[in-house]
mmCIF file of C-alpha atoms in Angstrom:
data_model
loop_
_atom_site.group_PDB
_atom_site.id
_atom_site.type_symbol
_atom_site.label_atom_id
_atom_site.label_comp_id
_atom_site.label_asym_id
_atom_site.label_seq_id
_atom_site.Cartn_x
_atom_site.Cartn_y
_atom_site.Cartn_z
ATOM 1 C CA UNK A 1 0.000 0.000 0.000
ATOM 2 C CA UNK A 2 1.460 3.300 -1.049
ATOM 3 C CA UNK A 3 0.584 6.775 0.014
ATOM 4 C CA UNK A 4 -0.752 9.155 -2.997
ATOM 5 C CA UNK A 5 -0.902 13.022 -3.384
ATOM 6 C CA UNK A 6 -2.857 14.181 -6.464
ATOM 7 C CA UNK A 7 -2.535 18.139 -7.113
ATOM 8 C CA UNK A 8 -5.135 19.316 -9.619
ATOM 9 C CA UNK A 9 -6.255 22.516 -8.526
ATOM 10 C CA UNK A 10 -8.513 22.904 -12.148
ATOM 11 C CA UNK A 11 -11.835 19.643 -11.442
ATOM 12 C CA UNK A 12 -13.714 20.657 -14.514
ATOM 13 C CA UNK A 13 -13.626 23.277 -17.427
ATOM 14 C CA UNK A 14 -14.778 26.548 -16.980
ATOM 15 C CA UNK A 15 -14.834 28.939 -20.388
ATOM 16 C CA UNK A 16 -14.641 32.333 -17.612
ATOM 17 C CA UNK A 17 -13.279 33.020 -14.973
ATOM 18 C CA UNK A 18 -16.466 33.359 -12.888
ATOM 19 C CA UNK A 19 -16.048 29.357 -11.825
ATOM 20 C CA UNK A 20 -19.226 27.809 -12.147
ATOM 21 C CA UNK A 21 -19.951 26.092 -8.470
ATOM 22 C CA UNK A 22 -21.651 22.353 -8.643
ATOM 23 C CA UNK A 23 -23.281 20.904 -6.159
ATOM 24 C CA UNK A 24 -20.426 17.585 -6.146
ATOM 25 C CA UNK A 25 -16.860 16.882 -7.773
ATOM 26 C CA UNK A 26 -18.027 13.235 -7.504
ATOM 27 C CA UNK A 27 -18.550 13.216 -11.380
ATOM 28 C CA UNK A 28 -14.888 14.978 -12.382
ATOM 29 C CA UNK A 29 -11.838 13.141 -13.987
ATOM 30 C CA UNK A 30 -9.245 13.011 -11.420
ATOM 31 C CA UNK A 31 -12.137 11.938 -8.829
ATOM 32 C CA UNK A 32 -12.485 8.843 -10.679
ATOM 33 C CA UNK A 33 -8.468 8.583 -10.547
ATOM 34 C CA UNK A 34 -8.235 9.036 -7.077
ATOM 35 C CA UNK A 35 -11.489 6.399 -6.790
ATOM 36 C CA UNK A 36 -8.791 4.081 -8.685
ATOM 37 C CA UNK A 37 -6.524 4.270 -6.387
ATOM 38 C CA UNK A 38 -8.349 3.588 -3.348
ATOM 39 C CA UNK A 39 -9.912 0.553 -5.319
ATOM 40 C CA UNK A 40 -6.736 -0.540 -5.445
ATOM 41 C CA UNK A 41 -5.865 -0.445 -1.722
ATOM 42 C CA UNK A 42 -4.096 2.933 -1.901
ATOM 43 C CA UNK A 43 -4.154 6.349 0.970
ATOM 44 C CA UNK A 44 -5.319 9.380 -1.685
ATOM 45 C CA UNK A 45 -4.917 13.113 -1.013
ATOM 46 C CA UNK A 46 -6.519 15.091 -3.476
ATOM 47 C CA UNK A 47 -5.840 18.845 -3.604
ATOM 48 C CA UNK A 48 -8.102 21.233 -5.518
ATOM 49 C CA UNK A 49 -8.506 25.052 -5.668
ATOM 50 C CA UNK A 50 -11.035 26.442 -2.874
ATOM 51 C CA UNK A 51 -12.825 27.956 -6.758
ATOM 52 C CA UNK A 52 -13.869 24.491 -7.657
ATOM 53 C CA UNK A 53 -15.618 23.500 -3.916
ATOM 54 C CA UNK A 54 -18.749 22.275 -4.238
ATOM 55 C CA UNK A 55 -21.675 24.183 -3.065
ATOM 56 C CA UNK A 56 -22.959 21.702 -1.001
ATOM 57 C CA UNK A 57 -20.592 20.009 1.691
ATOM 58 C CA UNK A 58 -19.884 16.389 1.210
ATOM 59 C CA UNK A 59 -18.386 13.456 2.238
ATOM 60 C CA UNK A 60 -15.358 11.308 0.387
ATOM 61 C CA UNK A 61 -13.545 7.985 0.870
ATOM 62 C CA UNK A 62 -10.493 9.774 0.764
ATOM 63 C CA UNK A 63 -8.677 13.145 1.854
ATOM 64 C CA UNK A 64 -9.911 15.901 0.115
ATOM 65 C CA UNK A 65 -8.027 19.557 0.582
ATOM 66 C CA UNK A 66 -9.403 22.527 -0.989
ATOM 67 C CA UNK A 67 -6.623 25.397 -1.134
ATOM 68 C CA UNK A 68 -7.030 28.952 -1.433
ATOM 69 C CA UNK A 69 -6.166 30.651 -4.589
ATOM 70 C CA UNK A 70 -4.376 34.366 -4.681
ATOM 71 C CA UNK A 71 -3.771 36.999 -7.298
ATOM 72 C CA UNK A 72 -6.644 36.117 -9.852
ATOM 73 C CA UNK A 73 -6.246 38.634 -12.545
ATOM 74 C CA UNK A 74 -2.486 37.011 -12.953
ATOM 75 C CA UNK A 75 -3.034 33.350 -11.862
ATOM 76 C CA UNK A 76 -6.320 32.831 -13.469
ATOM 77 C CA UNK A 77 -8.487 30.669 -11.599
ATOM 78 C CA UNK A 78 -10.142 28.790 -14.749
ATOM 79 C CA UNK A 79 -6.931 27.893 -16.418
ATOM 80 C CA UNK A 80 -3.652 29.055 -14.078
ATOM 81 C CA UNK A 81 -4.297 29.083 -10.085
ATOM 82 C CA UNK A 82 -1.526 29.898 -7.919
ATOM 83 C CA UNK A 83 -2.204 28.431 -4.501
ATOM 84 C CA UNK A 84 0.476 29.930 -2.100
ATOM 85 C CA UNK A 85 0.011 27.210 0.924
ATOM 86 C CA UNK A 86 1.203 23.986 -1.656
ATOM 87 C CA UNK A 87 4.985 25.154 -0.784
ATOM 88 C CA UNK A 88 4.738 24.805 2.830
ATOM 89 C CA UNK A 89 2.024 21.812 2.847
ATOM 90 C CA UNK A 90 4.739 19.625 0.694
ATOM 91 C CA UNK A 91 7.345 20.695 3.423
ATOM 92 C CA UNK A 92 5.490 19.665 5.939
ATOM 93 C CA UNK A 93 3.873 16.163 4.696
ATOM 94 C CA UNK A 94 7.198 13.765 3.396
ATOM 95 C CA UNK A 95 4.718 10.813 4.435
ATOM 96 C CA UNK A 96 3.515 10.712 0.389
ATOM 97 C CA UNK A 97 5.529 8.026 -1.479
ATOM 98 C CA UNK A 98 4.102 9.971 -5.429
ATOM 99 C CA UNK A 99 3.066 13.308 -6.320
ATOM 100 C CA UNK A 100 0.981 13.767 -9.538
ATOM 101 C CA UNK A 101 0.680 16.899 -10.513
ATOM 102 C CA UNK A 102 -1.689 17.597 -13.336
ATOM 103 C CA UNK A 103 0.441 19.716 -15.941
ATOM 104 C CA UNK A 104 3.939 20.951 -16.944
ATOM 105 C CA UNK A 105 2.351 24.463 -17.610
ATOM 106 C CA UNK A 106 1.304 25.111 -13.915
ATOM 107 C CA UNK A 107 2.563 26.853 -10.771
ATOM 108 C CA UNK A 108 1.804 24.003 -8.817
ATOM 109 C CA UNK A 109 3.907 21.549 -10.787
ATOM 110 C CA UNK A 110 6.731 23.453 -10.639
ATOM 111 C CA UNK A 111 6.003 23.493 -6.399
ATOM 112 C CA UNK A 112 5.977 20.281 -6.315
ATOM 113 C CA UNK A 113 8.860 19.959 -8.624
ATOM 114 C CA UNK A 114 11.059 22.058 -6.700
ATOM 115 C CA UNK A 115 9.891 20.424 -3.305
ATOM 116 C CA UNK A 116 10.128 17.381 -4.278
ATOM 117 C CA UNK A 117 11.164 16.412 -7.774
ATOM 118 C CA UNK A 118 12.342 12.134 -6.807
ATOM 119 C CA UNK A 119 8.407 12.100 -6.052
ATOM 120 C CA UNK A 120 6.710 13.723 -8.268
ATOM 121 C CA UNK A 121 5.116 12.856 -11.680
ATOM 122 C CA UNK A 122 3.632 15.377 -13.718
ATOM 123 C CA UNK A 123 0.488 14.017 -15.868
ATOM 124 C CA UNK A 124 0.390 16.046 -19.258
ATOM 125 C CA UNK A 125 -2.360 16.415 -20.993
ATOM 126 C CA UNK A 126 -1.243 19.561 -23.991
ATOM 127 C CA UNK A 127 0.440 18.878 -27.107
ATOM 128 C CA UNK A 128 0.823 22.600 -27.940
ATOM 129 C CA UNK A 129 1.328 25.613 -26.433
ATOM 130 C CA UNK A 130 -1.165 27.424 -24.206
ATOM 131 C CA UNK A 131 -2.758 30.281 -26.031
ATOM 132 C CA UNK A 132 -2.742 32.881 -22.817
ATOM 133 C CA UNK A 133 -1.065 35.985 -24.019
ATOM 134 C CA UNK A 134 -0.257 35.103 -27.036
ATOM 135 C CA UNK A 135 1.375 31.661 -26.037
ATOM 136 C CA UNK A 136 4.215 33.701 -24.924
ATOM 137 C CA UNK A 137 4.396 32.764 -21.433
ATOM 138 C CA UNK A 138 4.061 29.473 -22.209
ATOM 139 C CA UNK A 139 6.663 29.175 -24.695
ATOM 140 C CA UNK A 140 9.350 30.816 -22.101
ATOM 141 C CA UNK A 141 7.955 28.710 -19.617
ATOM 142 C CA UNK A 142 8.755 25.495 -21.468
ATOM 143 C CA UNK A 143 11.981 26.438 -22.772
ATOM 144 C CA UNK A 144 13.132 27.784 -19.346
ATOM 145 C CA UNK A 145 11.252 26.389 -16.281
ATOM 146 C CA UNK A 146 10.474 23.190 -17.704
ATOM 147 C CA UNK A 147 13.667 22.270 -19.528
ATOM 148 C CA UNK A 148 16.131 23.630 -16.500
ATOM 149 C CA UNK A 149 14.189 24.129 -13.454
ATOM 150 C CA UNK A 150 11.610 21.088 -13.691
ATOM 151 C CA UNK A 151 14.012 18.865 -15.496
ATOM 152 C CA UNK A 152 14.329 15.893 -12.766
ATOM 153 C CA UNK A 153 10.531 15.041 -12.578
ATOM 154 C CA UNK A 154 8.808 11.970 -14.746
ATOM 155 C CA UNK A 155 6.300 12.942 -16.823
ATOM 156 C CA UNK A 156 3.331 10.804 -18.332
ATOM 157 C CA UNK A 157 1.455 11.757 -21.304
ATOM 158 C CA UNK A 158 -2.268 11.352 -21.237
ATOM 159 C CA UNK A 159 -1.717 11.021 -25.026
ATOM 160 C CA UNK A 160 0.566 10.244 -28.102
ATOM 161 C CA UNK A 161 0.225 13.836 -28.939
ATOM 162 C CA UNK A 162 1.172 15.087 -25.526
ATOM 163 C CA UNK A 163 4.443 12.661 -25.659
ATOM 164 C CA UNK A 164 5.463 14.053 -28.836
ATOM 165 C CA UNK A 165 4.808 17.801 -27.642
ATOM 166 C CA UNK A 166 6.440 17.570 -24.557
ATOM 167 C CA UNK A 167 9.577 15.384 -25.374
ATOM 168 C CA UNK A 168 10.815 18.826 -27.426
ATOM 169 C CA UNK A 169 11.174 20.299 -23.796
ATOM 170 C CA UNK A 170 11.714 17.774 -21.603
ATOM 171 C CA UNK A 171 14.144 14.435 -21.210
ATOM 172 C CA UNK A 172 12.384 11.666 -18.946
ATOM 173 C CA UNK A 173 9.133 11.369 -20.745
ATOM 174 C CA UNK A 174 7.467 8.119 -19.801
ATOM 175 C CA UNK A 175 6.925 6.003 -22.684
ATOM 176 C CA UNK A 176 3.459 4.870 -21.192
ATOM 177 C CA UNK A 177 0.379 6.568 -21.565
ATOM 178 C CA UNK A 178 -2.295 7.089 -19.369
ATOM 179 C CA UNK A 179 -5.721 8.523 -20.812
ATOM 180 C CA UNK A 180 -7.991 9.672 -18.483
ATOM 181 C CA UNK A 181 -10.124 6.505 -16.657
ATOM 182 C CA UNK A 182 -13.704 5.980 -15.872
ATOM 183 C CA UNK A 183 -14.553 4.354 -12.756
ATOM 184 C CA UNK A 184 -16.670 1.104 -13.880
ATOM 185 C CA UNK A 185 -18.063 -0.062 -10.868
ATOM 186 C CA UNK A 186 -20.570 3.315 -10.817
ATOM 187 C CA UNK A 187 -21.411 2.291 -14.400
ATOM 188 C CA UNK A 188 -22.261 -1.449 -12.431
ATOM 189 C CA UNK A 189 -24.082 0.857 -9.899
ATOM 190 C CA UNK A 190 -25.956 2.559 -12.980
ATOM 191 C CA UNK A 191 -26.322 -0.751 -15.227
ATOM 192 C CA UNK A 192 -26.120 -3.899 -12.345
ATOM 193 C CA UNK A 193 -24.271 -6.955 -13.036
ATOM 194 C CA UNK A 194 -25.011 -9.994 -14.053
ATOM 195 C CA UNK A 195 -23.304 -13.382 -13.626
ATOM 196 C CA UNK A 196 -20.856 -14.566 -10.959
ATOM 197 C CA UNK A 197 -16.796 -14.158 -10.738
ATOM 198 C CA UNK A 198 -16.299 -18.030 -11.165
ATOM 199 C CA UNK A 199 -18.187 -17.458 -14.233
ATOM 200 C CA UNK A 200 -17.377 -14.318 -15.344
ATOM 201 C CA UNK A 201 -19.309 -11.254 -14.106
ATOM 202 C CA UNK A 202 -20.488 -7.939 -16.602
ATOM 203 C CA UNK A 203 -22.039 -5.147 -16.750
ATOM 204 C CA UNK A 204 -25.407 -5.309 -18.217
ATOM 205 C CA UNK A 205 -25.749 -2.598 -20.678
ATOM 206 C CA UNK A 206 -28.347 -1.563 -22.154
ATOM 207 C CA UNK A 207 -30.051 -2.725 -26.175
ATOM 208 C CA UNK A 208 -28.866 0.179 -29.093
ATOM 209 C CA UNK A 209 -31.662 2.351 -29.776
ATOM 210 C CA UNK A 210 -32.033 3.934 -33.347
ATOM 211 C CA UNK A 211 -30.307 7.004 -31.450
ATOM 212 C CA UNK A 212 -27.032 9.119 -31.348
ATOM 213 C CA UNK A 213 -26.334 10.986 -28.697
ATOM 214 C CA UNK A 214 -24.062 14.463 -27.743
ATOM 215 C CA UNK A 215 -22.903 15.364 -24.374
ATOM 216 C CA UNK A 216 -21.320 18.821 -24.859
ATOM 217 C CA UNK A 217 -21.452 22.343 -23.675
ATOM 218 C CA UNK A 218 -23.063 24.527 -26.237
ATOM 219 C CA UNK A 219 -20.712 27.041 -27.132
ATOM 220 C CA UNK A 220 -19.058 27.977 -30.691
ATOM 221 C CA UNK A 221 -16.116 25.594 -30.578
ATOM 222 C CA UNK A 222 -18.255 22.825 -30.032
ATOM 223 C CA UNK A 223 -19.892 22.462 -33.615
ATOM 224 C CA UNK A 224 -23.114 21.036 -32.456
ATOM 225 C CA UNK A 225 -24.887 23.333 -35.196
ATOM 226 C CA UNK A 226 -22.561 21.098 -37.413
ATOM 227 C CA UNK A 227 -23.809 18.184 -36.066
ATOM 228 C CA UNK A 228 -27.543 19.019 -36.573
ATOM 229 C CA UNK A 229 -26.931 19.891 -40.375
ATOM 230 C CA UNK A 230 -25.190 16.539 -40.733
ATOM 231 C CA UNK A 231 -27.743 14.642 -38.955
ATOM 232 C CA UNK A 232 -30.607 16.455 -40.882
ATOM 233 C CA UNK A 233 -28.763 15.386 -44.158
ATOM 234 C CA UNK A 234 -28.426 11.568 -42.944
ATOM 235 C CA UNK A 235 -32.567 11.532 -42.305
ATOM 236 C CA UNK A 236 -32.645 12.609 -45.402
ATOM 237 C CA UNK A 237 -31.134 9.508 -47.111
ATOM 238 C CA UNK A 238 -33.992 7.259 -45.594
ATOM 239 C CA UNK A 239 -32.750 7.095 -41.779
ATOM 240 C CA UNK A 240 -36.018 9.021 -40.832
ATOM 241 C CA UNK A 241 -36.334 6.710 -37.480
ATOM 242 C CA UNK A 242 -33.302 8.119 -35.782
ATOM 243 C CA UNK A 243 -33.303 10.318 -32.945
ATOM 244 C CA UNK A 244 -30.641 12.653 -31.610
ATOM 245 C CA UNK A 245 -30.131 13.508 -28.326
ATOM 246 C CA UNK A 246 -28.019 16.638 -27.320
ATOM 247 C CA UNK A 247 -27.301 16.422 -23.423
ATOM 248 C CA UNK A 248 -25.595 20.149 -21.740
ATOM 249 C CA UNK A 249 -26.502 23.614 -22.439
ATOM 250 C CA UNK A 250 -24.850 26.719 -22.977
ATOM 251 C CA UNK A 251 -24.998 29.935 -24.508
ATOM 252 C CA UNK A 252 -26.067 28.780 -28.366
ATOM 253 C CA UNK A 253 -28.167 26.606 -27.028
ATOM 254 C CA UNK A 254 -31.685 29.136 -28.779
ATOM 255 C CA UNK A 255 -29.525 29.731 -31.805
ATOM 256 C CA UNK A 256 -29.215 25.551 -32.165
ATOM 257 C CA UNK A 257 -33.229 25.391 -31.351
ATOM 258 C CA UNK A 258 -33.930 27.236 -33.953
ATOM 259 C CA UNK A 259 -31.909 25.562 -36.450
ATOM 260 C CA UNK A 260 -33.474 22.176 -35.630
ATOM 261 C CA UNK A 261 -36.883 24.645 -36.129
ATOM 262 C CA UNK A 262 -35.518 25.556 -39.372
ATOM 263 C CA UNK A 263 -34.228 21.830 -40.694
ATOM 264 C CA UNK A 264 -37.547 20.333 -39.384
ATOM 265 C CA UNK A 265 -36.562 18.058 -36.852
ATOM 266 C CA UNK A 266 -38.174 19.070 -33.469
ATOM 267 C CA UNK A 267 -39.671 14.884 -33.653
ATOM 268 C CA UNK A 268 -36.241 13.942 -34.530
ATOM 269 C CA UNK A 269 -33.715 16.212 -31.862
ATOM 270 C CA UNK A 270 -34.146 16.132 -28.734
ATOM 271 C CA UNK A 271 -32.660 19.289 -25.982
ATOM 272 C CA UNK A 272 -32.066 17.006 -22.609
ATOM 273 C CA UNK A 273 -29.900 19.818 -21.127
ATOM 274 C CA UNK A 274 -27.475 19.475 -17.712
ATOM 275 C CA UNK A 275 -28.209 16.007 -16.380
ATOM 276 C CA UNK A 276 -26.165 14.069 -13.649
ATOM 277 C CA UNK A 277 -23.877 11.070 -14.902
ATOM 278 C CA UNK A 278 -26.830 8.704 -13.310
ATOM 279 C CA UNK A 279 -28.776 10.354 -16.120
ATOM 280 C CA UNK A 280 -26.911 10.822 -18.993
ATOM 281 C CA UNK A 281 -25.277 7.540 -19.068
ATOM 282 C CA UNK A 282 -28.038 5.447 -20.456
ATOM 283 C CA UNK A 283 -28.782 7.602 -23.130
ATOM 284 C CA UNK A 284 -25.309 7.652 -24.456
ATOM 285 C CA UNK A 285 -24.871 3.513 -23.984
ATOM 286 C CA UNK A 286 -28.145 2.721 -25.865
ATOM 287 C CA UNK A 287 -27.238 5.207 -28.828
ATOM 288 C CA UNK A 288 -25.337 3.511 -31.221
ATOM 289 C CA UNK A 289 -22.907 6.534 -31.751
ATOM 290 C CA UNK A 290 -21.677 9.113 -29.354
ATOM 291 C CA UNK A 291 -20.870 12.524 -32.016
ATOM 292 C CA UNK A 292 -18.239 14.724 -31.517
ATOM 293 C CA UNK A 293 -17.214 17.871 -34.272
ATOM 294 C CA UNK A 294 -15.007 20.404 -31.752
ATOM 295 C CA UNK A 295 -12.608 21.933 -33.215
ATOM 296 C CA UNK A 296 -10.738 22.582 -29.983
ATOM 297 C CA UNK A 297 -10.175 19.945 -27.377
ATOM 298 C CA UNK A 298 -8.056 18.023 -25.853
ATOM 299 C CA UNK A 299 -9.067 14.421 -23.976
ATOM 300 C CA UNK A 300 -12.658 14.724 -23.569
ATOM 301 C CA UNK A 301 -13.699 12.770 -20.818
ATOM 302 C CA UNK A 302 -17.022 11.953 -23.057
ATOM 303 C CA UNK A 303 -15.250 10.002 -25.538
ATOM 304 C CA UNK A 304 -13.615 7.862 -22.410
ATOM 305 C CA UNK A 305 -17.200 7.034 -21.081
ATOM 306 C CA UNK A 306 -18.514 6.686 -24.462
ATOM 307 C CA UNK A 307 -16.348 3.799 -24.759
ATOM 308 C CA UNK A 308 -16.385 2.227 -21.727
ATOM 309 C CA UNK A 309 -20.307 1.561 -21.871
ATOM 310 C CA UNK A 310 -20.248 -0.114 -25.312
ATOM 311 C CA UNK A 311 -20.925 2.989 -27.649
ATOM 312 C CA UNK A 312 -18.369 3.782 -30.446
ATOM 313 C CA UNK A 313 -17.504 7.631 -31.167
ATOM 314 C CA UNK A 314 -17.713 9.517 -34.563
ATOM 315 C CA UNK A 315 -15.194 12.720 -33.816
ATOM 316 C CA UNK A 316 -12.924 15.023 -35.793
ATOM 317 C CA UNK A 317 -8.937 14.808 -35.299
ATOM 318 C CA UNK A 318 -8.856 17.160 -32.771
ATOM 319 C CA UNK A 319 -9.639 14.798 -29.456
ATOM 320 C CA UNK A 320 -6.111 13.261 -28.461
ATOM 321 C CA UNK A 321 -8.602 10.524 -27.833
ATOM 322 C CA UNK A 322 -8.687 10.114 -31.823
ATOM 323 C CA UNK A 323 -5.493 8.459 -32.145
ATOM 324 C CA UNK A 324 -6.176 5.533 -30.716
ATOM 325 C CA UNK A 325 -10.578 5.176 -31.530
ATOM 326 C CA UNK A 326 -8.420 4.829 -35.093
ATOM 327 C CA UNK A 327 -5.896 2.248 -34.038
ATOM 328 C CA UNK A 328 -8.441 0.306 -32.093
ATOM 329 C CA UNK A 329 -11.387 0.703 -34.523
ATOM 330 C CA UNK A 330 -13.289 1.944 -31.748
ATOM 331 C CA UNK A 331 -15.205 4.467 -34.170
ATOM 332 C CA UNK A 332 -14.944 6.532 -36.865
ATOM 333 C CA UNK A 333 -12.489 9.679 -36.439
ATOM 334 C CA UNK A 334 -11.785 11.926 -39.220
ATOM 335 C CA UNK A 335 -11.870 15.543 -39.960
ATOM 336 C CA UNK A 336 -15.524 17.128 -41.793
ATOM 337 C CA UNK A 337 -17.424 14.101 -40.862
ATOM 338 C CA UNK A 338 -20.561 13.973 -43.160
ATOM 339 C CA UNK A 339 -23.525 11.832 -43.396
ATOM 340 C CA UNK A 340 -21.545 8.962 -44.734
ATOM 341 C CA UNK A 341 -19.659 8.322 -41.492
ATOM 342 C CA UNK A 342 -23.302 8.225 -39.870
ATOM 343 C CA UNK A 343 -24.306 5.669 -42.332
ATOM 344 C CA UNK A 344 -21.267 3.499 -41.760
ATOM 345 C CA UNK A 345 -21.284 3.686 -38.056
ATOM 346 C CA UNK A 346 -24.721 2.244 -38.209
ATOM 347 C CA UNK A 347 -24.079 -0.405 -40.684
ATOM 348 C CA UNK A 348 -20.847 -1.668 -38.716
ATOM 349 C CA UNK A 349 -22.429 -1.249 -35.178
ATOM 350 C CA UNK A 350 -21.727 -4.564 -33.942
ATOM 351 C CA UNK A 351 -18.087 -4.661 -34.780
ATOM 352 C CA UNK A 352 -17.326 -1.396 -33.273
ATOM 353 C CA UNK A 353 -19.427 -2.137 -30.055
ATOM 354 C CA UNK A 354 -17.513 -5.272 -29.458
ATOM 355 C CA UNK A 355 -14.503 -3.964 -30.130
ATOM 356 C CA UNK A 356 -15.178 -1.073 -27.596
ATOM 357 C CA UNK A 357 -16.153 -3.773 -24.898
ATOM 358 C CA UNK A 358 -12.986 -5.176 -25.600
ATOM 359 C CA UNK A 359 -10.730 -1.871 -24.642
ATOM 360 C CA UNK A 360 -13.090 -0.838 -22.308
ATOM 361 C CA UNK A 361 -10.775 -2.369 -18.836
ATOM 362 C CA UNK A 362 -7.491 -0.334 -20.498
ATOM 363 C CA UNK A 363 -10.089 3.264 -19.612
ATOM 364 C CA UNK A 364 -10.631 2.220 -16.090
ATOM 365 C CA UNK A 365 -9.645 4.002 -13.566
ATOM 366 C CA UNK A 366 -7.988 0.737 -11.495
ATOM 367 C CA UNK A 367 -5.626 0.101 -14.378
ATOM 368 C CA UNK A 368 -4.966 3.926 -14.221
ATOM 369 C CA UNK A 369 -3.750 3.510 -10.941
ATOM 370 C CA UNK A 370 -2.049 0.224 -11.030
ATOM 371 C CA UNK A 371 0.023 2.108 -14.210
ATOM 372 C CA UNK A 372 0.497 5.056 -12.468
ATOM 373 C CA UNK A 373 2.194 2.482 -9.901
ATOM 374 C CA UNK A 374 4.277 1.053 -12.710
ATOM 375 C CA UNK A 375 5.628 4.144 -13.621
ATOM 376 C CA UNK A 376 6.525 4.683 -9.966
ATOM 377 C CA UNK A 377 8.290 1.368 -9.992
ATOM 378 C CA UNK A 378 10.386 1.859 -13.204
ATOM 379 C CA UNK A 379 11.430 5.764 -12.166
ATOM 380 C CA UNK A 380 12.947 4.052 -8.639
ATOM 381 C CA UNK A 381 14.790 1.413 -10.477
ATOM 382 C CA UNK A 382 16.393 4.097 -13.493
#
């Protein structure tokens, strides 16, 4: 058993500054990591910025530590928080045997790099620069910080892309890759089991509907209107029994209404908007696609859970997630998507289902963990 900090100040995305509160953290990313973890018979620290608190207090199987953040018009809360008490909490707590720290780009990477670099690991998700201020800051901090001052850390890509990116900058860049995990026993909470271990126990996922679904915020780089033109064109060639589902809201959210006014399809698309993982879940495993047309992103989260209940993925290149939903067949990705990708998706259901039931234990969040370990294991013996 082995004693785990996680720093990730930043839970979930936030397109202001004005944080967005939630009422739990429960459905985040590096919650499900840290649930991995303990799963795996591990002590977890998680520290957060105080910005991303829940509104309601709540209870958690493992230490949760929500710092203060200073100097906001500087360390932006949605995208750079500076927490000033990580220097002295790392000082004072040598008990931890790793420290992942969520980002080379971040003040509180370079803390715990400084503090203690034989610990730490930093999990990188960007495989370009960081657009603040003209990417200038980040392109000094990189070729500066990163290269002289962070240079004795490990890093792990969450993604081919990352690896590649970050290897330009850096020297002990793991060669193993951890994407983001989803924590399947909720989905077993969601879905139930069925069958014994001796036998060989599953989740029981729901039948495919004639359905596709989107979980997205609706803002501009998101491309849902692009999504409702394409699905309006795949009706079109005789598919008239589909449904579409669009799960989230945001700002375009009237703007898409009234294009689904304008293409017809109020029958056909259906607005679900915010709705809890317990929710949302089901809709996306009995569609037989889940779509995706940003044209800015980096892991999405979505694509991870799309896969791990069953559903393959239509996307653009821009996911890091595309790489491998191309080397694993685990749906279609490919830039300007049209109807025809909809059409094949349908027709080859089957194959891509299995083949995403199949990959599904490589997106836990267990084998996260126990790789995470690995990593650990290899950086003591080198």
């Amino acid at each position: 058993m082995s004693s785990v900090l996680i720093i990730n100040p930043i839970l979930y995305t936030s397109e202001t500054n004005k944080i967005p509160r939630t009422d739990s953290i429960k459905d985040t990313m590096i919650y499900a990591l840290c649930m991995g973890f303990v799963r795996n018979g591990h002590n977890v620290t998680l520290i957060a910025a105080q910005d991303y608190a829940p509104v309601r207090e709540e209870s958690y199987p493992f230490e949760v530590i929500f710092m203060r953040t200073v100097w906001h018009r500087i360390f932006m809360p949605r995208c750079f928080p500076y927490m000033p008490g990580l220097r002295s909490y790392l000082r004072r707590h040598r008990e931890y045997d790793m420290v992942i720290a969520s980002e080379i780009f971040a003040p509180w990477s370079y803390t715990a790099a400084r503090v203690c670099p034989d610990k730490t690991i930093v999990w990188h998700e960007l495989a370009a620069h960081n657009n603040m201020l003209h990417r200038i800051p980040s392109v000094i901090w990189y070729n500066t910080v990163a290269r002289c001052l962070m240079r004795k850390v490990r890093v792990v890509p969450r993604s081919e892309a990352a690896a590649a990116f970050v290897r330009q900058f850096m020297r002990r860049v793991s060669d193993t890759v951890i994407d983001h995990g989803v924590n399947l026993e909720k989905l077993d909470t969601i879905f139930g089991r069925e069958g014994t271990q001796e036998t060989g126990a599953k989740t029981v996922l729901p039948e495919k509907k004639k359905q596709f679904a989107v979980v997205s915020q609706l803002i501009g780089r998101k491309r849902i209107d692009r999504i409702i033109e394409v699905f309006a064109e795949f009706v079109q060639k005789g598919y008239e029994e589909y449904k579409l589902y669009i799960i989230g809201s945001g700002e375009k959210e009237e703007q898409l209404r009234m294009l689904v006014q304008e293409k017809q399809l109020q029958d056909r698309i259906v607005f679900c908007g915010q709705m809890t993982h317990a929710q949302l879940l089901p809709v996306v495993a009995g569609s037989e696609a889940l779509l995706v047309y940003t044209s800015k992103d980096n892991n999405m989260v979505s694509i991870v859970e799309s896969i791990a209940v069953g559903t393959p993925v239509v996307t653009t290149s821009v996911p890091y997630n595309a790489a491998y939903i191309r080397r694993e067949q685990l749906g279609i990705a490919e830039d300007d998507w049209t109807e025809e990708a909809l059409i094949k998706i349908v027709e080859d259901n089957g194959l891509y289902r299995q083949n995403c039931l199949r990959y599904r234990r490589k997106l836990s969040n267990t084998f996260c963990a126990e790789r995470f370990m690995d990593v650990r294991a290899s950086s003591e013996g080198s």
